[in-house]
């Protein structure tokens, strides 16, 4: 199966940089061809060489350069698919829509939780969501939890509240008692996400539009 970076690059119409001054095998993916100097693609502070085929290689191919140089990839969520190779920049409501289904092995999703922090596409793998330097699965259980979170956010709980073990009483008390069982059960259903907060942060990002609409 083709590398996620290569599929995304093809989806982006395969742009070639102007500085293909080297020739040989790409240090990251091993593809032979014309290359850009590594130092012109990644900064001298770059450390994530462990995933590269040959960190001592002569340069980076057009696809890998695109994966590192395209700043938009670090600012917005992107969905990359395989066969056909596509790249789609997602708005937050579109991200929420993509996450209403388990992620298939034909797709890779990258979600910058804080814009511009890290290179995510070069770390992405098929069938997983890549966030903040790690990749997580998105299962039917996560799809259900996202639905629960979306419903709970319409009640007016803040983002911070969702990290708490129990719903804050001040908000809870304002709601009609007929809603309480739904809130108590829903809150407990989100516990697996609290235990590894990357999921919680992804769920919050993907439901921000719900909270904004309810506010
Ligand atoms: Zn490459």
Short mmCIF file of C-alpha atoms in Angstrom, two decimals, residues 53-203:
data_model
loop_
_atom_site.label_atom_id
_atom_site.label_comp_id
_atom_site.label_asym_id
_atom_site.label_seq_id
_atom_site.Cartn_x
_atom_site.Cartn_y
_atom_site.Cartn_z
CA UNK A 53 14.46 4.89 5.81
CA UNK A 54 17.90 6.48 5.59
CA UNK A 55 18.45 9.65 7.62
CA UNK A 56 21.93 9.90 6.05
CA UNK A 57 20.36 10.05 2.54
CA UNK A 58 21.03 12.83 0.04
CA UNK A 59 17.67 14.56 0.20
CA UNK A 60 13.89 14.37 0.22
CA UNK A 61 11.62 13.57 -2.71
CA UNK A 62 8.83 15.89 -3.90
CA UNK A 63 6.15 14.02 -1.94
CA UNK A 64 8.05 14.02 1.35
CA UNK A 65 9.05 17.69 0.89
CA UNK A 66 5.38 18.50 0.34
CA UNK A 67 4.46 16.64 3.55
CA UNK A 68 6.88 18.75 5.60
CA UNK A 69 6.69 22.09 3.82
CA UNK A 70 2.94 22.57 3.37
CA UNK A 71 1.97 24.68 6.35
CA UNK A 72 -1.78 24.17 5.77
CA UNK A 73 -1.30 20.50 6.70
CA UNK A 74 -0.32 21.64 10.20
CA UNK A 75 -3.19 24.09 10.54
CA UNK A 76 -6.28 22.15 9.50
CA UNK A 77 -7.57 18.61 9.70
CA UNK A 78 -7.02 16.59 6.51
CA UNK A 79 -8.45 13.32 5.29
CA UNK A 80 -6.23 11.31 2.96
CA UNK A 81 -7.51 8.27 1.13
CA UNK A 82 -5.90 5.46 -0.82
CA UNK A 83 -7.17 4.09 -4.19
CA UNK A 84 -7.97 6.64 -5.42
CA UNK A 85 -5.45 8.90 -3.71
CA UNK A 86 -7.24 11.97 -2.43
CA UNK A 87 -6.54 14.82 -0.04
CA UNK A 88 -9.32 16.78 1.58
CA UNK A 89 -8.93 19.76 3.92
CA UNK A 90 -11.73 19.56 6.50
CA UNK A 91 -13.61 22.31 8.26
CA UNK A 92 -14.48 21.47 11.87
CA UNK A 93 -18.08 20.48 10.98
CA UNK A 94 -16.67 18.26 8.21
CA UNK A 95 -14.27 16.70 10.72
CA UNK A 96 -17.26 15.99 12.96
CA UNK A 97 -19.01 14.39 9.99
CA UNK A 98 -16.02 12.16 9.11
CA UNK A 99 -15.90 10.98 12.73
CA UNK A 100 -19.53 9.80 12.66
CA UNK A 101 -18.14 6.57 11.17
CA UNK A 102 -15.23 4.33 12.18
CA UNK A 103 -12.08 5.18 10.22
CA UNK A 104 -11.47 2.62 7.48
CA UNK A 105 -8.08 1.16 6.62
CA UNK A 106 -8.30 3.00 3.30
CA UNK A 107 -8.14 6.39 5.02
CA UNK A 108 -5.82 8.38 7.26
CA UNK A 109 -6.97 11.39 9.24
CA UNK A 110 -4.60 14.03 10.59
CA UNK A 111 -5.87 16.53 13.14
CA UNK A 112 -3.67 19.32 14.51
CA UNK A 113 -5.05 19.89 18.03
CA UNK A 114 -2.93 23.04 18.22
CA UNK A 115 -2.27 24.63 14.86
CA UNK A 116 1.28 24.60 13.60
CA UNK A 117 2.74 22.48 16.36
CA UNK A 118 3.97 19.40 14.58
CA UNK A 119 4.38 17.70 11.23
CA UNK A 120 1.50 15.22 11.28
CA UNK A 121 1.14 13.92 7.71
CA UNK A 122 4.63 12.33 7.61
CA UNK A 123 3.70 10.41 10.80
CA UNK A 124 0.24 9.34 9.63
CA UNK A 125 -0.74 5.70 9.12
CA UNK A 126 -3.69 4.12 7.32
CA UNK A 127 -6.77 3.48 9.41
CA UNK A 128 -5.78 5.81 12.25
CA UNK A 129 -6.18 9.39 13.43
CA UNK A 130 -2.83 11.15 13.88
CA UNK A 131 -2.65 13.83 16.57
CA UNK A 132 0.19 15.41 18.54
CA UNK A 133 2.84 12.86 17.65
CA UNK A 134 0.75 9.72 18.02
CA UNK A 135 -1.87 7.80 16.06
CA UNK A 136 -5.05 6.41 17.57
CA UNK A 137 -7.81 4.17 16.18
CA UNK A 138 -11.35 5.47 15.70
CA UNK A 139 -13.68 2.61 16.50
CA UNK A 140 -17.49 2.15 16.59
CA UNK A 141 -17.29 2.81 20.37
CA UNK A 142 -15.59 6.17 19.67
CA UNK A 143 -18.31 7.01 17.14
CA UNK A 144 -20.91 6.40 19.86
CA UNK A 145 -18.99 8.46 22.42
CA UNK A 146 -18.77 11.35 19.98
CA UNK A 147 -22.56 11.26 19.64
CA UNK A 148 -22.90 11.31 23.44
CA UNK A 149 -20.50 14.24 23.72
CA UNK A 150 -22.33 16.14 20.99
CA UNK A 151 -25.60 15.70 22.88
CA UNK A 152 -24.08 16.68 26.24
CA UNK A 153 -22.53 19.81 24.75
CA UNK A 154 -25.97 21.13 23.83
CA UNK A 155 -26.64 21.38 27.61
CA UNK A 156 -24.00 24.09 28.00
CA UNK A 157 -21.11 22.26 29.72
CA UNK A 158 -17.75 23.95 29.06
CA UNK A 159 -14.87 22.21 27.32
CA UNK A 160 -12.98 22.02 30.62
CA UNK A 161 -15.94 20.37 32.36
CA UNK A 162 -15.63 17.24 30.22
CA UNK A 163 -12.31 16.34 31.86
CA UNK A 164 -14.06 16.12 35.24
CA UNK A 165 -15.28 12.79 36.64
CA UNK A 166 -18.75 14.23 37.29
CA UNK A 167 -20.76 16.95 35.54
CA UNK A 168 -20.37 20.31 37.33
CA UNK A 169 -23.29 20.76 39.68
CA UNK A 170 -23.87 24.42 38.76
CA UNK A 171 -24.75 23.49 35.16
CA UNK A 172 -26.48 20.28 36.13
CA UNK A 173 -28.82 22.05 38.58
CA UNK A 174 -30.04 24.49 35.92
CA UNK A 175 -31.32 21.68 33.72
CA UNK A 176 -34.71 20.00 34.10
CA UNK A 177 -34.57 16.83 36.19
CA UNK A 178 -35.93 14.82 33.25
CA UNK A 179 -32.50 15.39 31.61
CA UNK A 180 -30.44 14.20 34.56
CA UNK A 181 -30.39 10.45 33.81
CA UNK A 182 -29.21 11.14 30.24
CA UNK A 183 -26.43 13.37 31.55
CA UNK A 184 -25.29 10.97 34.27
CA UNK A 185 -25.21 7.98 31.93
CA UNK A 186 -23.59 9.96 29.09
CA UNK A 187 -20.95 11.36 31.40
CA UNK A 188 -19.96 7.87 32.50
CA UNK A 189 -19.84 6.67 28.87
CA UNK A 190 -17.09 9.23 28.16
CA UNK A 191 -14.82 7.87 30.91
CA UNK A 192 -12.58 5.86 28.53
CA UNK A 193 -11.80 9.13 26.73
CA UNK A 194 -10.88 10.86 30.01
CA UNK A 195 -8.34 8.14 30.72
CA UNK A 196 -6.43 9.09 27.53
CA UNK A 197 -7.21 12.67 26.90
CA UNK A 198 -6.20 12.77 23.21
CA UNK A 199 -9.62 11.30 22.35
CA UNK A 200 -11.32 13.79 24.63
CA UNK A 201 -9.55 16.68 22.93
CA UNK A 202 -10.37 15.32 19.47
CA UNK A 203 -14.03 14.86 20.45
#
